[in-house]
mmCIF file of N, CA, C and O in Angstrom:
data_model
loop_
_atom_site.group_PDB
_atom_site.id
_atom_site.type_symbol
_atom_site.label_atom_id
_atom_site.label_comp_id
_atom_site.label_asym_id
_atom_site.label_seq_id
_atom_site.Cartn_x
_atom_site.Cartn_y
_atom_site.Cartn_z
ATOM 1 N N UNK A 30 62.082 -54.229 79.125
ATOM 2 C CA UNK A 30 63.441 -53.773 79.268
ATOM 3 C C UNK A 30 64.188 -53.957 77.952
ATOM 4 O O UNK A 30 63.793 -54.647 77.012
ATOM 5 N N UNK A 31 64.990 -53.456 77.988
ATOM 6 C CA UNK A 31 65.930 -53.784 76.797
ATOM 7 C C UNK A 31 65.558 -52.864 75.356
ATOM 8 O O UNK A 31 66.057 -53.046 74.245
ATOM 9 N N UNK A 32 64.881 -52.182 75.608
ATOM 10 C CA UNK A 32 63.904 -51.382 74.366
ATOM 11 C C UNK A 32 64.527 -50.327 73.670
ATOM 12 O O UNK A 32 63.949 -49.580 72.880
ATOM 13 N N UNK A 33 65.864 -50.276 74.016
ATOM 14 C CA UNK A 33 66.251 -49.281 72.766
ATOM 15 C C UNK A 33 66.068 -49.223 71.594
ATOM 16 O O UNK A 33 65.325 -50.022 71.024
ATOM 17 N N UNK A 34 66.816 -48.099 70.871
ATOM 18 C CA UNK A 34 66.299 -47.692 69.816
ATOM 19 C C UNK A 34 67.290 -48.545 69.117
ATOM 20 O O UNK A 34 68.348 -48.653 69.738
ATOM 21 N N UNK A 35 67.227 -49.188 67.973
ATOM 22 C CA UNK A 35 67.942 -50.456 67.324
ATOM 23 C C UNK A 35 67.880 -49.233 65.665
ATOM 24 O O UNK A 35 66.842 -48.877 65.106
ATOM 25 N N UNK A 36 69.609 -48.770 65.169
ATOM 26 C CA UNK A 36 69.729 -48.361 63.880
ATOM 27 C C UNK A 36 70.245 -48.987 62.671
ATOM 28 O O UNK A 36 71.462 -49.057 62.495
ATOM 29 N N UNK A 37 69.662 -49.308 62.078
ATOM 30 C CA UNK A 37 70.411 -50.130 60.732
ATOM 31 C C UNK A 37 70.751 -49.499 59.781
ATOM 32 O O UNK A 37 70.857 -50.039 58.679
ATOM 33 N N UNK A 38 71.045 -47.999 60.010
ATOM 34 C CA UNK A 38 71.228 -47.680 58.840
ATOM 35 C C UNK A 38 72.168 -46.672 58.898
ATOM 36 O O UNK A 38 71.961 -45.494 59.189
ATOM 37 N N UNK A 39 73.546 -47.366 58.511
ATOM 38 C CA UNK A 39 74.938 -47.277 58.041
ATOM 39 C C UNK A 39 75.155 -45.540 58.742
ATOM 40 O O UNK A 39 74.568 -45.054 59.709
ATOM 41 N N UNK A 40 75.898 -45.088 58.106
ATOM 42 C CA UNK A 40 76.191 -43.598 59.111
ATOM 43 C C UNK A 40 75.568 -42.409 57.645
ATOM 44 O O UNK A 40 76.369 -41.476 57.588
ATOM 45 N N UNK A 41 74.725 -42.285 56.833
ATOM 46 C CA UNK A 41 73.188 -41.513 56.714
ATOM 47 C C UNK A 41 71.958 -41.821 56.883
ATOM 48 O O UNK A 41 71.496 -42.951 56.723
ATOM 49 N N UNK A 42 71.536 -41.143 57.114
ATOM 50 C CA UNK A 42 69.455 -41.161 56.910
ATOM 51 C C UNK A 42 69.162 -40.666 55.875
ATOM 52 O O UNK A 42 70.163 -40.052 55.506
ATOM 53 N N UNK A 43 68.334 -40.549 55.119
ATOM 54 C CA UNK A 43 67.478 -39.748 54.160
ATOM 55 C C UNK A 43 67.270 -38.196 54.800
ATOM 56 O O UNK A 43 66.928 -37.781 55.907
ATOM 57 N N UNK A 44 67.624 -37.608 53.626
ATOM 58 C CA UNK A 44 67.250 -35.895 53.838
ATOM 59 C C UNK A 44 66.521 -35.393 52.669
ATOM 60 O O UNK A 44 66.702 -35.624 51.473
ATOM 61 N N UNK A 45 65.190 -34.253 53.592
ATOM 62 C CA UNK A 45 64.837 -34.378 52.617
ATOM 63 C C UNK A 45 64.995 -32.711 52.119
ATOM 64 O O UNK A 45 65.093 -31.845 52.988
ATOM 65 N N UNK A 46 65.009 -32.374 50.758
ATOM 66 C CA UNK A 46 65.051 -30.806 50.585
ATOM 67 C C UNK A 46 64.294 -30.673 48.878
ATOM 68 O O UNK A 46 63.281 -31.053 48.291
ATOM 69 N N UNK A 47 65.879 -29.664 48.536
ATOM 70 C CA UNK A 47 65.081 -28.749 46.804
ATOM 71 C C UNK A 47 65.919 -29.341 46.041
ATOM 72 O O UNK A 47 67.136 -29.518 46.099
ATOM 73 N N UNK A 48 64.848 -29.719 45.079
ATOM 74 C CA UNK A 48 66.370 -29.679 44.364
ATOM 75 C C UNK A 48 65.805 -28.916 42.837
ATOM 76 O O UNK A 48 64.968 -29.382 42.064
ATOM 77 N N UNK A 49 66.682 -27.399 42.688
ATOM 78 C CA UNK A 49 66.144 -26.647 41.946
ATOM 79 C C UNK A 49 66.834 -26.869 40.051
ATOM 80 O O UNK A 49 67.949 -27.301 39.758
ATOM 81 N N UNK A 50 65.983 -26.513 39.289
ATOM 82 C CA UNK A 50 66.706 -26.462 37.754
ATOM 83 C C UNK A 50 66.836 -24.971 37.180
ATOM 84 O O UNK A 50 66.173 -23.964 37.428
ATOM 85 N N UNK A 51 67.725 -25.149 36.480
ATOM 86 C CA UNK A 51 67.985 -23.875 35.639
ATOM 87 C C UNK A 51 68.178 -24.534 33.933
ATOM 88 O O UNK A 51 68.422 -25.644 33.460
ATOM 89 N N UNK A 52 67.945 -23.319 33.446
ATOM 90 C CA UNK A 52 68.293 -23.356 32.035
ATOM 91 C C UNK A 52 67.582 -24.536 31.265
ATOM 92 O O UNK A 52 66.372 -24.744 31.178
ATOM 93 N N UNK A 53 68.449 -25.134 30.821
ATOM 94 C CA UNK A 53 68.036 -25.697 30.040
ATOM 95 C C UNK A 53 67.352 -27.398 30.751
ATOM 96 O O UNK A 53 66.536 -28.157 30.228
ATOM 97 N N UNK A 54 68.124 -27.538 32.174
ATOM 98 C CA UNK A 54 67.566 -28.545 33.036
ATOM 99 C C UNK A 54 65.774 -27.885 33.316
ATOM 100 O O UNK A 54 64.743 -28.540 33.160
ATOM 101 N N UNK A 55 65.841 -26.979 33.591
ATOM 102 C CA UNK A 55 64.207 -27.003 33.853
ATOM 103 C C UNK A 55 63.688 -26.970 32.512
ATOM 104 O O UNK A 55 62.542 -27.417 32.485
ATOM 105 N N UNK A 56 64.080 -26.635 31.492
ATOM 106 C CA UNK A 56 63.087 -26.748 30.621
ATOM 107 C C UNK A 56 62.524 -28.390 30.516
ATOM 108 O O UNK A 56 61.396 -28.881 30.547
ATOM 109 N N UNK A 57 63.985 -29.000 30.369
ATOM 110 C CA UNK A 57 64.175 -30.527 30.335
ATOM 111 C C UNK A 57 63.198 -30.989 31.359
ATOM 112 O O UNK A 57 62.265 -31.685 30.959
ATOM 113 N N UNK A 58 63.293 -30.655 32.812
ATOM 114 C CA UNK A 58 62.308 -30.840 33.881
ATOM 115 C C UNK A 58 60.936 -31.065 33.763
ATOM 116 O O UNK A 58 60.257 -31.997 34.193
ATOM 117 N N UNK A 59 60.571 -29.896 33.001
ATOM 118 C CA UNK A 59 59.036 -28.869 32.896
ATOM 119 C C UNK A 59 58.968 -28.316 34.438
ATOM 120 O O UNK A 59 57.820 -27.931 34.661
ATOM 121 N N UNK A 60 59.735 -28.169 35.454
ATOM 122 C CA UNK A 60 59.309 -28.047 36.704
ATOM 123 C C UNK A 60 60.860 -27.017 37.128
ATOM 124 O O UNK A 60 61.972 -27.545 37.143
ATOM 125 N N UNK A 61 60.639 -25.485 37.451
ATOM 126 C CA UNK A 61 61.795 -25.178 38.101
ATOM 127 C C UNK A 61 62.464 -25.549 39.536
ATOM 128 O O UNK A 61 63.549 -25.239 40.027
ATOM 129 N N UNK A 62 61.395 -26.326 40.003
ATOM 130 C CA UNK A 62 62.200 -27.031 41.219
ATOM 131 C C UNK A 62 61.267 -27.998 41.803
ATOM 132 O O UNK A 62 60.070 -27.854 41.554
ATOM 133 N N UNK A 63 61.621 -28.873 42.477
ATOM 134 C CA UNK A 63 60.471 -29.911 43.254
ATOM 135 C C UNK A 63 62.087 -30.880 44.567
ATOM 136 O O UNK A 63 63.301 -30.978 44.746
ATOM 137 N N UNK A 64 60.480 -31.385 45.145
ATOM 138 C CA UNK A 64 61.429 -31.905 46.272
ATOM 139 C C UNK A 64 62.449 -33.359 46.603
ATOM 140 O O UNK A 64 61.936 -34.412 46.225
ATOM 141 N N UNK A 65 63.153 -33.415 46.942
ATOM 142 C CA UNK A 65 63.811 -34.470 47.068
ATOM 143 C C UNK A 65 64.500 -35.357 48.221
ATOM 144 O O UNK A 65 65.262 -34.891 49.068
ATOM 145 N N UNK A 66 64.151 -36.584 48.133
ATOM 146 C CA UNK A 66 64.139 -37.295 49.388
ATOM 147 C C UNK A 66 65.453 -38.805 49.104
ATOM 148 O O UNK A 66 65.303 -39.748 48.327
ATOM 149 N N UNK A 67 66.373 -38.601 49.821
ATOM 150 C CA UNK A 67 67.805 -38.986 49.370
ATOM 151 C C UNK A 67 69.358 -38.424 50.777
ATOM 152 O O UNK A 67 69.834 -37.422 51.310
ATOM 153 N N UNK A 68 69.502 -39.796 50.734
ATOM 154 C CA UNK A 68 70.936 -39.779 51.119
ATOM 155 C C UNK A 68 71.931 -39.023 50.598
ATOM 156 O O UNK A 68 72.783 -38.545 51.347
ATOM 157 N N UNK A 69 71.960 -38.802 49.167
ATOM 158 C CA UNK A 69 73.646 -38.633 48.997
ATOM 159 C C UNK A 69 73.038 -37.806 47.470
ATOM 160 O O UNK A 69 71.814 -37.762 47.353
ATOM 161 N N UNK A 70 73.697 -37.323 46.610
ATOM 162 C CA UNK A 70 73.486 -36.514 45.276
ATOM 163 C C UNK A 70 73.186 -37.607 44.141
ATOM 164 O O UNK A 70 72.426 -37.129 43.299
ATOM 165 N N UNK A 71 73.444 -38.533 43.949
ATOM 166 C CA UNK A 71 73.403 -39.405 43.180
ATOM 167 C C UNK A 71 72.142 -40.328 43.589
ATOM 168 O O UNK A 71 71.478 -40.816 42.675
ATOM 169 N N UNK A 72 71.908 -40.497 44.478
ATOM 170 C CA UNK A 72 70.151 -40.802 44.851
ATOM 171 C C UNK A 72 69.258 -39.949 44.330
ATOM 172 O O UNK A 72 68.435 -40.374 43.519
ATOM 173 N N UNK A 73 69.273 -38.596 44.714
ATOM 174 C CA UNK A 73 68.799 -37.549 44.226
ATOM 175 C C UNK A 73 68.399 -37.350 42.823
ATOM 176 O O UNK A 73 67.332 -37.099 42.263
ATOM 177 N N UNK A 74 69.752 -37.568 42.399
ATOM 178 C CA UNK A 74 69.736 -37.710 40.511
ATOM 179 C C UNK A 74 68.834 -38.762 40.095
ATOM 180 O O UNK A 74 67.818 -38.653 39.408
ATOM 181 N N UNK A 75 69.328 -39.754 40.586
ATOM 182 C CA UNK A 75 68.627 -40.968 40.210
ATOM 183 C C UNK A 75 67.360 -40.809 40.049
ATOM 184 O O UNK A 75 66.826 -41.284 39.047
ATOM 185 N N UNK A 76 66.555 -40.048 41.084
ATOM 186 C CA UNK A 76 65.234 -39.862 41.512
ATOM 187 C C UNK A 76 64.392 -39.148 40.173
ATOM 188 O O UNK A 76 63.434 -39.400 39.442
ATOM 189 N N UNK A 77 65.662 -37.847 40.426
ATOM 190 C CA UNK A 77 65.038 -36.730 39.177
ATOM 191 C C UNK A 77 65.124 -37.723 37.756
ATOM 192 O O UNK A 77 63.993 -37.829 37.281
ATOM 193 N N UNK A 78 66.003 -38.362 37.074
ATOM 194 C CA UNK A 78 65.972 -39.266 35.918
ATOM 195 C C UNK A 78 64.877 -40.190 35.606
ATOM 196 O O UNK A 78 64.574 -40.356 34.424
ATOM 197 N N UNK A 79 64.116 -40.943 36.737
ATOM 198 C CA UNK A 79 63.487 -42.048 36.872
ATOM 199 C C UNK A 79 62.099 -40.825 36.922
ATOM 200 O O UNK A 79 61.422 -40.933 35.899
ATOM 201 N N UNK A 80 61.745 -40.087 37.571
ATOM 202 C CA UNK A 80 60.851 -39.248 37.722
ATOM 203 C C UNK A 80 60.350 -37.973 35.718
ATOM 204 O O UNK A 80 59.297 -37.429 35.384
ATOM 205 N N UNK A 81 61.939 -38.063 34.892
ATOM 206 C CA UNK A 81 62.148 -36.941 34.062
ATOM 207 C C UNK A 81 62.726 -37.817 33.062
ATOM 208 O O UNK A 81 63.804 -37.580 32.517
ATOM 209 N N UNK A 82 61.983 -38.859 32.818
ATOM 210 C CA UNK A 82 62.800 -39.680 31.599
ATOM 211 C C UNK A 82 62.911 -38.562 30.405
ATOM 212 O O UNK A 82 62.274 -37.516 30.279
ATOM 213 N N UNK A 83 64.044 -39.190 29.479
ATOM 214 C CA UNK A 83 63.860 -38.369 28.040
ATOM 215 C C UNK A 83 65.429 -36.993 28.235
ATOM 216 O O UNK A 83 66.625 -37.087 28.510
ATOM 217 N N UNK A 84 64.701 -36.126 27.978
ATOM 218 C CA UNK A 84 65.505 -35.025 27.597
ATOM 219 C C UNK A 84 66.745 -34.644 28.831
ATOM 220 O O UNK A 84 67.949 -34.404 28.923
ATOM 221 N N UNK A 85 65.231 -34.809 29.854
ATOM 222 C CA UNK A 85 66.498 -34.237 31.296
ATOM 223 C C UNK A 85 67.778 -35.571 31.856
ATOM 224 O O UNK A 85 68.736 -35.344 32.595
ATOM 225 N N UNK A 86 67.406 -36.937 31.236
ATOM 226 C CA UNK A 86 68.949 -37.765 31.510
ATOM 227 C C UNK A 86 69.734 -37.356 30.921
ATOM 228 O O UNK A 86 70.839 -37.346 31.464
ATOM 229 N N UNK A 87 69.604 -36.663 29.173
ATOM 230 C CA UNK A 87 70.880 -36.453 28.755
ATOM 231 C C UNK A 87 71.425 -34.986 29.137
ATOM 232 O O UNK A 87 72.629 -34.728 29.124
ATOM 233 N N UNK A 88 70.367 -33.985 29.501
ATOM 234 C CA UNK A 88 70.759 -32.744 29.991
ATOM 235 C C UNK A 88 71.506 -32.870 31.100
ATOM 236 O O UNK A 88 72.567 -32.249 31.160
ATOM 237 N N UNK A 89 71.010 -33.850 32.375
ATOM 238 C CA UNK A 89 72.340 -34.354 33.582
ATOM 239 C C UNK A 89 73.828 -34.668 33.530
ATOM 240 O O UNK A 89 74.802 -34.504 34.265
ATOM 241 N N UNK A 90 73.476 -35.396 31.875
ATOM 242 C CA UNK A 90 74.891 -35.494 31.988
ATOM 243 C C UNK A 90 75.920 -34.412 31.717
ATOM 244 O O UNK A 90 77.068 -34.696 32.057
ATOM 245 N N UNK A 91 75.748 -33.408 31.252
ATOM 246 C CA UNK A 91 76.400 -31.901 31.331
ATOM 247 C C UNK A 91 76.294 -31.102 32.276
ATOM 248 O O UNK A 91 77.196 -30.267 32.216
ATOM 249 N N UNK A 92 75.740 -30.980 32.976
ATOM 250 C CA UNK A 92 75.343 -30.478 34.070
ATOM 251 C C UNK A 92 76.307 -29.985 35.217
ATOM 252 O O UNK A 92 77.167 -30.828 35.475
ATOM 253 N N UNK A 93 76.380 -28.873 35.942
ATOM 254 C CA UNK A 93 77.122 -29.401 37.477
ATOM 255 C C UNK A 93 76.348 -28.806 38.262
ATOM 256 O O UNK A 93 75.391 -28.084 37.979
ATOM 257 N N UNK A 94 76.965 -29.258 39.802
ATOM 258 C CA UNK A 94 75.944 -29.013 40.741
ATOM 259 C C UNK A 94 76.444 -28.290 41.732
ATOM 260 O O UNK A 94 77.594 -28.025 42.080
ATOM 261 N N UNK A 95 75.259 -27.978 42.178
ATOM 262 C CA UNK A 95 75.638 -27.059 43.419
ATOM 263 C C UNK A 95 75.064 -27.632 44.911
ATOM 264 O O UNK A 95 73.864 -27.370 44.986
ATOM 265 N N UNK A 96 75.529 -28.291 46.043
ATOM 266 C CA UNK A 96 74.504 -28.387 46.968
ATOM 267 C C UNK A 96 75.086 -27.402 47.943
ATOM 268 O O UNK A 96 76.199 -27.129 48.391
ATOM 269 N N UNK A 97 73.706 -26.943 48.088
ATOM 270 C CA UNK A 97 73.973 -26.069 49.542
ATOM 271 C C UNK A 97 74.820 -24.818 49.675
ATOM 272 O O UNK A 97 75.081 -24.282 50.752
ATOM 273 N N UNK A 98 75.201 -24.428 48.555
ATOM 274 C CA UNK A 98 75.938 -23.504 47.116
ATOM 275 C C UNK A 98 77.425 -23.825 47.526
ATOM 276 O O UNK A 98 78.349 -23.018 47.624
ATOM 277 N N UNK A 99 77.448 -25.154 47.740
ATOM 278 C CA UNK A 99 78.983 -25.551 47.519
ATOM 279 C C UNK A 99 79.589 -26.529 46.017
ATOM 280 O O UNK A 99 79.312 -27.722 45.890
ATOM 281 N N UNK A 100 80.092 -26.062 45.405
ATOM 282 C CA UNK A 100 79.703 -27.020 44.198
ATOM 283 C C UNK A 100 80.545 -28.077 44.198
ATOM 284 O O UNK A 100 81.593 -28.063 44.844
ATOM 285 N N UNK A 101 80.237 -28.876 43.622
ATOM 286 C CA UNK A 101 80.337 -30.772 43.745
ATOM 287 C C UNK A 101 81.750 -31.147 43.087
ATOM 288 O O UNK A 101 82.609 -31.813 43.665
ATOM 289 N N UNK A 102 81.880 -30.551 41.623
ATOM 290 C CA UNK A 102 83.279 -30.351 40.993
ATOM 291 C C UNK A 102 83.490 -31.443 40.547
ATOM 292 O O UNK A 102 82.801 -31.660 39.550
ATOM 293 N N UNK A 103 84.236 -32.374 40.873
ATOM 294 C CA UNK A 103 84.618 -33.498 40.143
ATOM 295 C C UNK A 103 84.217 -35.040 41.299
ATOM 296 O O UNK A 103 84.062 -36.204 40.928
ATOM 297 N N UNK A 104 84.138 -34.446 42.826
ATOM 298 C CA UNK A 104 83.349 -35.161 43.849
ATOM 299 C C UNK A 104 82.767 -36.529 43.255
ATOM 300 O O UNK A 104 81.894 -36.211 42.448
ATOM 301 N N UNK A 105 82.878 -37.774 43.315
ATOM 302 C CA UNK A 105 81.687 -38.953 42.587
ATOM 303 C C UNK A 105 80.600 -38.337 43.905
ATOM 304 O O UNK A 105 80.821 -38.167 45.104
ATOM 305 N N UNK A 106 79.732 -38.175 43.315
ATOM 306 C CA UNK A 106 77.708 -38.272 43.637
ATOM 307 C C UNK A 106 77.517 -38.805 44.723
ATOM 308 O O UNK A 106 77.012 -37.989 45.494
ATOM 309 N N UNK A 107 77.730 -40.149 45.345
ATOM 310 C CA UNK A 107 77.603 -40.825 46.358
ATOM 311 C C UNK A 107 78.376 -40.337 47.000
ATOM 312 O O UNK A 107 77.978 -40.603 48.134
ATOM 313 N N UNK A 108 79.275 -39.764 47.097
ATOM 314 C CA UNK A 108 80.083 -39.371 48.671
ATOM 315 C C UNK A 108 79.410 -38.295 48.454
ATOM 316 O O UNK A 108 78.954 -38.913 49.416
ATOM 317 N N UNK A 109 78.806 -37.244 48.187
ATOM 318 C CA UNK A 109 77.798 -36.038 48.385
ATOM 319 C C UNK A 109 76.655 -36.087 49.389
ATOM 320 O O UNK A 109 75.518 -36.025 48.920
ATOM 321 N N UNK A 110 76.798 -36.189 50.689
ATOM 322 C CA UNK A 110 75.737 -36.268 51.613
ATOM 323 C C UNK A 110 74.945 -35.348 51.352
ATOM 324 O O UNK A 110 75.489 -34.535 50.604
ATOM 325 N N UNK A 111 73.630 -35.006 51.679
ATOM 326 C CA UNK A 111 72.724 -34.405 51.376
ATOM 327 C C UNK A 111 72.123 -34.276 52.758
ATOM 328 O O UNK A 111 71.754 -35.258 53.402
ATOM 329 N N UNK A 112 72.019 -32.762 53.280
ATOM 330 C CA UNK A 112 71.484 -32.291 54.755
ATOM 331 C C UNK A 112 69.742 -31.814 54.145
ATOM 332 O O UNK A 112 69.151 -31.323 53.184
ATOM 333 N N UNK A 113 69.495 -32.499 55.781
ATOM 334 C CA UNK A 113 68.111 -31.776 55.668
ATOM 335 C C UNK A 113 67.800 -30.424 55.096
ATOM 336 O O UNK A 113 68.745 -29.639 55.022
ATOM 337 N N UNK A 114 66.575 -30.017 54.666
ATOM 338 C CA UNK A 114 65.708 -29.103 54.275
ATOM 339 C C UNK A 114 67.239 -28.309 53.105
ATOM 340 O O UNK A 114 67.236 -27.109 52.830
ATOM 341 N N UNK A 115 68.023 -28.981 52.756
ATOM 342 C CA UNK A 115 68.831 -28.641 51.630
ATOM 343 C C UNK A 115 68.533 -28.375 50.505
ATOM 344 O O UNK A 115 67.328 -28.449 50.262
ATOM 345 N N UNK A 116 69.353 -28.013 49.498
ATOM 346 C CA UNK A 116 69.408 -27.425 47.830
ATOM 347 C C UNK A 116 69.874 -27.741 47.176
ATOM 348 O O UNK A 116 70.969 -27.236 47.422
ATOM 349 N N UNK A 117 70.047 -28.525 45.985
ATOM 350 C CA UNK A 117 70.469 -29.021 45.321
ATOM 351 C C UNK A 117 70.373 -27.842 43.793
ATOM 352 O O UNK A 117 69.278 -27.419 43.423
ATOM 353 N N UNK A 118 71.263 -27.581 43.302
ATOM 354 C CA UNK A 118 71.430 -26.642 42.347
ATOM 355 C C UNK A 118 71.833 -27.574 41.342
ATOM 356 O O UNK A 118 72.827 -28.293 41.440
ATOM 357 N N UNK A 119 70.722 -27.540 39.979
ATOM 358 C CA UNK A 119 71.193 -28.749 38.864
ATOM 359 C C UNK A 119 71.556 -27.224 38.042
ATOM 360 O O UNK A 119 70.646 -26.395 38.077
ATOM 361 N N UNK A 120 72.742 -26.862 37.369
ATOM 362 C CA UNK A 120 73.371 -26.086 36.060
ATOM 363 C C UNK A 120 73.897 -26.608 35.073
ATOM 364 O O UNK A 120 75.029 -27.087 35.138
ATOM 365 N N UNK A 121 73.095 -26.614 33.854
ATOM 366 C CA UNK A 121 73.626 -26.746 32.457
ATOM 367 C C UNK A 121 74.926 -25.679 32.378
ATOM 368 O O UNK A 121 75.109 -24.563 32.866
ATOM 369 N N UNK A 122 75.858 -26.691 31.404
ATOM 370 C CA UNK A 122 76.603 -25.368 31.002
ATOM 371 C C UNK A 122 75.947 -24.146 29.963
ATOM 372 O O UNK A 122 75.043 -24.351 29.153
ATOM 373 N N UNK A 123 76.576 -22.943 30.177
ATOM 374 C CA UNK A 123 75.698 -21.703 29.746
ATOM 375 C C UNK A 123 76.715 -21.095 28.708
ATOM 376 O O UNK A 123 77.913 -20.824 28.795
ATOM 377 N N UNK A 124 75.862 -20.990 27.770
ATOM 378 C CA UNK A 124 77.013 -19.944 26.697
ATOM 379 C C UNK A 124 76.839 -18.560 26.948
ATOM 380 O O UNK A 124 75.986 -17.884 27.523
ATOM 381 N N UNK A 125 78.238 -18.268 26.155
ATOM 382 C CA UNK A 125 78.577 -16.825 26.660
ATOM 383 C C UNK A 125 79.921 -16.854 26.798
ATOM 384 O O UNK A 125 80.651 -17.766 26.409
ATOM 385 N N UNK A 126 80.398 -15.434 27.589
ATOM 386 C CA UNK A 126 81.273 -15.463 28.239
ATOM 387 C C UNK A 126 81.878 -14.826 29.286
ATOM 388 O O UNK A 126 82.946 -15.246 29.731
#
């Protein structure tokens, strides 16, 4: 008796999805997209940095994002929940005009 399901974990789970590169992030990458397993956008990042040492930490930091093609804007990373089988859009800024 008594056998419920017991949750410890705060109000997310891990989701898992894409998280795709452009420009100059995939070059930085070597990979135009791979998968990612993360709570919030800043887990995510974390992941891709620790996974893409070198070129692609400093390419992140220019960067903005897109999840789920809503973009992030000035948002801090951790309040960015991240839904299952989601997208994460990493964009360098692009010249031009």
């Amino acid at each position: 008796m008594g056998g419920g399901a017991h949750t410890n974990e705060g109000s997310a789970a891990m989701a898992a999805g894409t998280i795709r590169y452009w420009a100059a992030a995939k070059a930085a990458a070597g990979v135009a997209e791979e998968p990612y397993t993360a709570e919030n956008l800043a887990e995510a990042l974390d992941a891709a940095r620790a996974k893409h040492p070198g070129e692609l930490v400093r390419v992140l930091q220019r960067c903005s994002f897109l999840v789920d093609g809503d973009p992030v804007g000035t948002r801090s990373h951790e309040t960015v929940r991240l839904a299952e089988g989601g997208t994460v859009e990493v964009l360098p800024p692009f010249a031009g005009g």
